[in-house]
Amino acid sequence: MRLILSAAAIGLAALLSSCTAASTPTGIEAVPNTHALPGAEWLTNAPDAEGSGGCDTEAPLAPGAQPRPGAMPTGSTMAAIVANGQLRVGVDQNTYLFGFRNPATGQLEGFDIDLAREISRDLFGDPNKVRLRSVAAAERIDLLRNKDVDLIVRTFSATCERRRDVDFSSVYYRAAQRIAAPSGSGITGLDSLAGKRVCVAKGTTAGAPMLSAPAKPRVLGVTSWTDCLVALQEGLVDAISGDEPILAGLVAQDRNLTVVGAPVSSGAYAVGVTKGADDLVRFVNGVLDRTRADGTWQRLYQTHLAALGPSQGPPAPHYVR
């Protein structure tokens, strides 16, 4: 069923048509704010994609002996979380399949949501001692830096740029970045975006490949992927670019969309951890190793991601010893 949010789209139309020459921060072309989709901006720069920066983005700390639930080492980051009585996790509520709010139940569901619960299970012996906080992609690093959450489990790609500010677990999912466009639009991939407008979620790595593309499309940054869907449905942008599972979620909401072209980049999803919390990184990696070994990862895939096709299995970890 096609999602139509005409009131929001009308506001966005006004937003896109009323650019001014006011002074703005470097890398952002001014787009006045509206109540409909606050924060929409024409982008001229974006976070680096995976693979840029020269570091090894997939070499986190190896897990040690995993403590029993509820019996964390004295003085550890995990003991402080247990003493607090809950694990605070930043998640998404707008990305179908990974983190979304079920309209029938009002509950948050998805692969990332259940992965957060598995970490809670190994901390407390209870998967439900987790406080899920819906966060925008652009907020993830600041929330960890300010210790407003303990972890981020939100389709968070490990990159060299981000590693300067936060730490990451081992990779738990790999995703190719592609393009989604309306059927019959004539858009077939990256090379056909000349003169086109492409929507991405701000704070993600999706913008960088679009901004560096030889076709030089205009890139609109919005708060969430559902905002991109609104803009596309009303003809305010011509395409959306994001990770393939995110686009699959949008296609499930609007069957007029088609994912086209070859991958333009890739993402390696990992759990975000506050910089310097090495013990928590090792603990989370122990949880991820457990989900790989006992079939939990595969079960979560079948529950939430089966629409993406047969599972290739969990990514193998590459640890720094």
Short mmCIF file of C-alpha atoms in Angstrom, two decimals:
data_model
loop_
_atom_site.label_atom_id
_atom_site.label_comp_id
_atom_site.label_asym_id
_atom_site.label_seq_id
_atom_site.Cartn_x
_atom_site.Cartn_y
_atom_site.Cartn_z
CA MET A 1 0.00 0.00 0.00
CA ARG A 2 1.41 3.37 -0.98
CA LEU A 3 2.12 5.70 1.90
CA ILE A 4 0.75 9.20 1.26
CA LEU A 5 1.46 12.00 3.70
CA SER A 6 0.24 14.99 1.73
CA ALA A 7 0.29 17.52 4.57
CA ALA A 8 3.94 16.84 5.28
CA ALA A 9 4.70 16.90 1.57
CA ILE A 10 3.02 20.29 1.12
CA GLY A 11 5.24 21.65 3.88
CA LEU A 12 8.29 20.12 2.26
CA ALA A 13 7.34 21.61 -1.10
CA ALA A 14 7.33 25.04 0.50
CA LEU A 15 10.64 24.24 2.15
CA LEU A 16 12.30 23.23 -1.12
CA SER A 17 11.00 26.21 -3.06
CA SER A 18 12.04 28.90 -0.61
CA CYS A 19 15.82 28.69 -0.43
CA THR A 20 17.47 31.96 0.59
CA ALA A 21 20.96 33.37 0.50
CA ALA A 22 21.25 33.58 4.29
CA SER A 23 24.55 32.69 5.93
CA THR A 24 24.80 28.98 6.73
CA PRO A 25 27.39 26.58 8.16
CA THR A 26 30.02 25.23 5.77
CA GLY A 27 28.70 22.39 3.64
CA ILE A 28 25.00 23.25 3.95
CA GLU A 29 22.90 25.19 1.45
CA ALA A 30 20.15 27.07 3.28
CA VAL A 31 16.71 25.49 3.26
CA PRO A 32 14.32 27.25 5.67
CA ASN A 33 12.80 25.00 8.29
CA THR A 34 9.14 23.96 8.40
CA HIS A 35 6.99 22.14 10.90
CA ALA A 36 6.43 19.34 8.37
CA LEU A 37 10.00 18.07 7.95
CA PRO A 38 12.30 20.11 10.17
CA GLY A 39 15.98 20.04 9.39
CA ALA A 40 15.83 19.24 5.66
CA GLU A 41 18.98 20.58 3.96
CA TRP A 42 20.63 20.51 0.56
CA LEU A 43 24.00 18.92 1.33
CA THR A 44 27.42 19.67 -0.07
CA ASN A 45 29.32 17.34 2.24
CA ALA A 46 28.51 14.23 4.27
CA PRO A 47 30.18 11.70 6.59
CA ASP A 48 32.81 9.56 4.91
CA ALA A 49 31.72 6.20 3.56
CA GLU A 50 33.20 2.90 4.71
CA GLY A 51 36.70 2.27 3.43
CA SER A 52 37.86 5.90 3.38
CA GLY A 53 40.38 7.10 5.93
CA GLY A 54 42.94 4.30 5.83
CA CYS A 55 42.10 2.58 9.13
CA ASP A 56 40.94 -0.98 9.71
CA THR A 57 37.26 -0.46 10.49
CA GLU A 58 36.69 -4.13 11.30
CA ALA A 59 39.34 -4.85 13.93
CA PRO A 60 37.72 -4.37 17.33
CA LEU A 61 38.91 -5.78 20.64
CA ALA A 62 38.53 -9.53 21.09
CA PRO A 63 36.19 -10.77 23.81
CA GLY A 64 37.67 -12.38 26.90
CA ALA A 65 35.98 -14.76 29.31
CA GLN A 66 32.33 -13.76 29.25
CA PRO A 67 30.93 -13.06 32.75
CA ARG A 68 27.67 -14.64 33.83
CA PRO A 69 24.53 -12.46 33.56
CA GLY A 70 24.17 -10.25 36.61
CA ALA A 71 27.73 -10.99 37.78
CA MET A 72 29.79 -8.34 36.02
CA PRO A 73 33.35 -7.61 37.17
CA THR A 74 33.57 -5.04 39.94
CA GLY A 75 34.33 -1.58 38.61
CA SER A 76 33.54 -2.50 35.02
CA THR A 77 31.36 -0.51 32.65
CA MET A 78 28.98 -3.49 32.59
CA ALA A 79 28.70 -3.49 36.40
CA ALA A 80 27.69 0.17 36.29
CA ILE A 81 24.99 -0.63 33.71
CA VAL A 82 23.67 -3.50 35.85
CA ALA A 83 23.64 -1.24 38.92
CA ASN A 84 21.59 1.27 36.93
CA GLY A 85 18.98 -1.42 36.37
CA GLN A 86 18.69 -1.07 32.61
CA LEU A 87 20.69 -0.97 29.40
CA ARG A 88 20.14 2.32 27.55
CA VAL A 89 20.24 1.79 23.79
CA GLY A 90 19.78 4.26 20.94
CA VAL A 91 17.74 2.71 18.13
CA ASP A 92 15.66 3.69 15.11
CA GLN A 93 11.88 3.73 14.88
CA ASN A 94 11.60 4.57 11.17
CA THR A 95 13.60 1.86 9.40
CA TYR A 96 11.40 -1.10 8.47
CA LEU A 97 13.07 -4.48 9.09
CA PHE A 98 15.78 -3.12 11.42
CA GLY A 99 14.06 -0.70 13.81
CA PHE A 100 10.46 0.49 13.42
CA ARG A 101 7.37 1.07 15.49
CA ASN A 102 4.67 -1.49 14.70
CA PRO A 103 1.51 0.57 14.08
CA ALA A 104 -0.70 -2.27 15.31
CA THR A 105 1.03 -2.72 18.67
CA GLY A 106 2.96 0.50 19.18
CA GLN A 107 6.04 -1.59 19.99
CA LEU A 108 9.50 -1.20 18.51
CA GLU A 109 10.47 -4.17 16.35
CA GLY A 110 13.27 -5.23 14.03
CA PHE A 111 16.63 -6.93 13.79
CA ASP A 112 18.47 -4.18 15.68
CA ILE A 113 15.81 -4.09 18.39
CA ASP A 114 16.13 -7.80 19.08
CA LEU A 115 19.93 -7.60 18.95
CA ALA A 116 19.81 -4.96 21.69
CA ARG A 117 17.65 -7.33 23.73
CA GLU A 118 20.26 -10.08 23.33
CA ILE A 119 22.87 -7.79 24.88
CA SER A 120 20.47 -7.11 27.74
CA ARG A 121 19.94 -10.85 28.14
CA ASP A 122 23.66 -11.44 28.66
CA LEU A 123 24.00 -8.48 31.04
CA PHE A 124 20.98 -9.09 33.26
CA GLY A 125 19.68 -12.54 32.37
CA ASP A 126 16.60 -10.67 31.08
CA PRO A 127 16.17 -9.43 27.48
CA ASN A 128 13.66 -6.82 28.57
CA LYS A 129 15.88 -4.80 30.92
CA VAL A 130 16.61 -2.44 28.08
CA ARG A 131 15.50 1.15 27.61
CA LEU A 132 15.10 1.80 23.89
CA ARG A 133 15.52 5.42 22.86
CA SER A 134 14.56 6.47 19.34
CA VAL A 135 17.37 8.59 17.89
CA ALA A 136 18.09 10.26 14.56
CA ALA A 137 21.12 9.08 12.61
CA ALA A 138 22.79 12.45 13.06
CA GLU A 139 22.49 12.17 16.86
CA ARG A 140 24.27 8.85 17.33
CA ILE A 141 27.82 10.03 17.94
CA ASP A 142 26.88 12.90 20.26
CA LEU A 143 24.67 10.64 22.37
CA LEU A 144 27.55 8.23 22.92
CA ARG A 145 30.06 11.01 23.48
CA ASN A 146 27.81 12.59 26.11
CA LYS A 147 27.05 9.18 27.68
CA ASP A 148 23.31 9.70 27.21
CA VAL A 149 23.07 6.08 26.03
CA ASP A 150 25.21 3.03 26.72
CA LEU A 151 25.09 1.67 23.17
CA ILE A 152 23.85 2.51 19.69
CA VAL A 153 22.28 -0.34 17.73
CA ARG A 154 20.93 1.50 14.71
CA THR A 155 22.27 0.41 11.29
CA PHE A 156 25.48 2.15 12.38
CA SER A 157 28.30 1.61 9.87
CA ALA A 158 31.82 1.50 11.29
CA THR A 159 34.03 4.04 9.47
CA CYS A 160 37.42 5.60 10.10
CA GLU A 161 35.88 9.04 10.56
CA ARG A 162 33.48 7.76 13.20
CA ARG A 163 36.18 5.75 14.99
CA ARG A 164 37.80 9.02 15.98
CA ASP A 165 34.82 9.72 18.24
CA VAL A 166 33.32 6.34 19.20
CA ASP A 167 34.29 2.68 19.38
CA PHE A 168 32.59 -0.19 17.56
CA SER A 169 31.89 -3.86 18.10
CA SER A 170 32.60 -6.46 15.47
CA VAL A 171 30.44 -6.22 12.35
CA TYR A 172 27.08 -7.98 12.63
CA TYR A 173 25.64 -7.15 9.19
CA ARG A 174 26.96 -6.07 5.79
CA ALA A 175 24.86 -3.98 3.43
CA ALA A 176 25.37 -2.62 -0.07
CA GLN A 177 24.28 0.95 -0.80
CA ARG A 178 22.03 1.28 -3.86
CA ILE A 179 19.42 3.59 -5.38
CA ALA A 180 15.62 3.39 -5.32
CA ALA A 181 13.48 5.22 -7.87
CA PRO A 182 9.90 5.05 -9.18
CA SER A 183 9.27 2.39 -11.81
CA GLY A 184 9.51 3.91 -15.28
CA SER A 185 11.51 6.91 -14.08
CA GLY A 186 14.41 6.17 -16.40
CA ILE A 187 16.82 6.08 -13.47
CA THR A 188 18.94 2.96 -13.82
CA GLY A 189 21.85 3.65 -11.52
CA LEU A 190 24.46 6.16 -10.46
CA ASP A 191 25.32 7.28 -14.01
CA SER A 192 21.72 8.30 -14.74
CA LEU A 193 21.46 10.84 -11.90
CA ALA A 194 22.63 13.91 -13.85
CA GLY A 195 20.22 16.75 -13.13
CA LYS A 196 18.36 14.62 -10.57
CA ARG A 197 17.61 15.18 -6.89
CA VAL A 198 18.48 12.37 -4.48
CA CYS A 199 17.35 12.03 -0.86
CA VAL A 200 19.46 10.60 1.97
CA ALA A 201 19.17 10.56 5.75
CA LYS A 202 21.48 13.07 7.38
CA GLY A 203 24.27 11.69 9.53
CA THR A 204 24.53 8.50 7.45
CA THR A 205 27.27 7.55 5.01
CA ALA A 206 24.78 7.48 2.10
CA GLY A 207 25.41 11.09 1.09
CA ALA A 208 29.13 10.82 0.32
CA PRO A 209 28.87 8.54 -2.77
CA MET A 210 26.10 10.75 -4.17
CA LEU A 211 28.07 13.96 -3.67
CA SER A 212 31.18 12.48 -5.29
CA ALA A 213 29.32 10.94 -8.24
CA PRO A 214 30.36 12.26 -11.69
CA ALA A 215 26.67 12.81 -12.49
CA LYS A 216 26.56 15.43 -9.70
CA PRO A 217 22.97 15.02 -8.46
CA ARG A 218 21.61 17.44 -5.87
CA VAL A 219 21.45 15.71 -2.48
CA LEU A 220 18.71 16.47 0.03
CA GLY A 221 19.45 15.47 3.62
CA VAL A 222 16.48 14.77 5.90
CA THR A 223 16.05 13.40 9.40
CA SER A 224 14.71 9.92 8.58
CA TRP A 225 14.26 7.53 5.69
CA THR A 226 10.49 7.89 5.89
CA ASP A 227 10.97 11.61 5.22
CA CYS A 228 12.77 10.59 2.02
CA LEU A 229 9.79 8.46 1.05
CA VAL A 230 7.42 11.42 1.48
CA ALA A 231 9.65 13.66 -0.64
CA LEU A 232 9.88 11.05 -3.39
CA GLN A 233 6.17 10.28 -3.51
CA GLU A 234 5.33 13.95 -3.97
CA GLY A 235 7.92 14.44 -6.72
CA LEU A 236 10.15 16.69 -4.64
CA VAL A 237 13.12 14.40 -5.22
CA ASP A 238 13.72 11.87 -7.98
CA ALA A 239 15.38 9.03 -6.08
CA ILE A 240 16.57 7.78 -2.70
CA SER A 241 19.97 6.27 -1.99
CA GLY A 242 20.64 4.15 1.06
CA ASP A 243 21.64 0.69 2.19
CA GLU A 244 19.81 -2.10 0.41
CA PRO A 245 17.86 -3.37 3.45
CA ILE A 246 16.69 0.17 4.20
CA LEU A 247 15.51 0.58 0.60
CA ALA A 248 13.78 -2.82 0.78
CA GLY A 249 11.80 -1.50 3.73
CA LEU A 250 10.74 1.55 1.71
CA VAL A 251 9.76 -0.62 -1.26
CA ALA A 252 7.57 -2.68 1.09
CA GLN A 253 5.70 0.54 1.89
CA ASP A 254 5.45 1.77 -1.71
CA ARG A 255 5.33 -0.89 -4.42
CA ASN A 256 5.86 1.75 -7.12
CA LEU A 257 9.51 1.91 -6.05
CA THR A 258 12.26 -0.20 -7.58
CA VAL A 259 15.83 -0.71 -6.40
CA VAL A 260 18.09 -0.15 -9.40
CA GLY A 261 21.70 -0.30 -10.49
CA ALA A 262 24.86 -1.77 -9.07
CA PRO A 263 25.99 -1.08 -5.50
CA VAL A 264 27.57 2.34 -5.12
CA SER A 265 29.13 1.72 -1.72
CA SER A 266 28.85 -0.64 1.25
CA GLY A 267 28.22 -0.49 4.95
CA ALA A 268 29.33 -2.68 7.83
CA TYR A 269 26.87 -2.41 10.73
CA ALA A 270 28.34 -2.59 14.21
CA VAL A 271 27.26 -1.67 17.73
CA GLY A 272 28.42 1.82 18.73
CA VAL A 273 30.13 2.14 22.13
CA THR A 274 31.44 5.17 24.06
CA LYS A 275 35.07 5.84 23.21
CA GLY A 276 37.44 4.20 25.68
CA ALA A 277 34.94 1.70 27.15
CA ASP A 278 37.13 -1.22 26.08
CA ASP A 279 35.57 -3.65 28.54
CA LEU A 280 32.11 -2.98 27.10
CA VAL A 281 33.40 -3.44 23.54
CA ARG A 282 34.82 -6.84 24.52
CA PHE A 283 31.59 -7.79 26.30
CA VAL A 284 29.38 -6.85 23.33
CA ASN A 285 31.68 -8.81 21.04
CA GLY A 286 31.21 -11.80 23.34
CA VAL A 287 27.44 -11.43 22.97
CA LEU A 288 27.74 -11.22 19.18
CA ASP A 289 29.97 -14.30 19.14
CA ARG A 290 27.34 -16.14 21.18
CA THR A 291 24.58 -15.15 18.71
CA ARG A 292 26.70 -16.40 15.82
CA ALA A 293 27.47 -19.71 17.50
CA ASP A 294 24.09 -20.65 19.01
CA GLY A 295 21.92 -19.80 16.00
CA THR A 296 20.40 -16.63 17.45
CA TRP A 297 21.73 -14.43 14.62
CA GLN A 298 20.21 -16.76 12.02
CA ARG A 299 16.89 -16.81 13.89
CA LEU A 300 16.78 -13.01 13.99
CA TYR A 301 17.52 -12.92 10.27
CA GLN A 302 14.67 -15.29 9.49
CA THR A 303 12.31 -13.31 11.74
CA HIS A 304 13.09 -9.86 10.42
CA LEU A 305 15.17 -9.97 7.22
CA ALA A 306 13.92 -12.97 5.25
CA ALA A 307 12.41 -10.57 2.68
CA LEU A 308 15.98 -9.70 1.65
CA GLY A 309 16.57 -13.23 0.40
CA PRO A 310 18.45 -16.25 1.74
CA SER A 311 20.84 -15.51 4.56
CA GLN A 312 24.56 -15.66 3.84
CA GLY A 313 25.18 -16.15 7.56
CA PRO A 314 26.65 -13.70 10.05
CA PRO A 315 29.86 -11.87 9.12
CA ALA A 316 32.93 -13.50 10.62
CA PRO A 317 34.65 -11.24 13.19
CA HIS A 318 38.21 -9.97 12.78
CA TYR A 319 39.61 -9.10 16.18
CA VAL A 320 42.63 -7.26 17.51
CA ARG A 321 44.10 -9.59 20.12
#
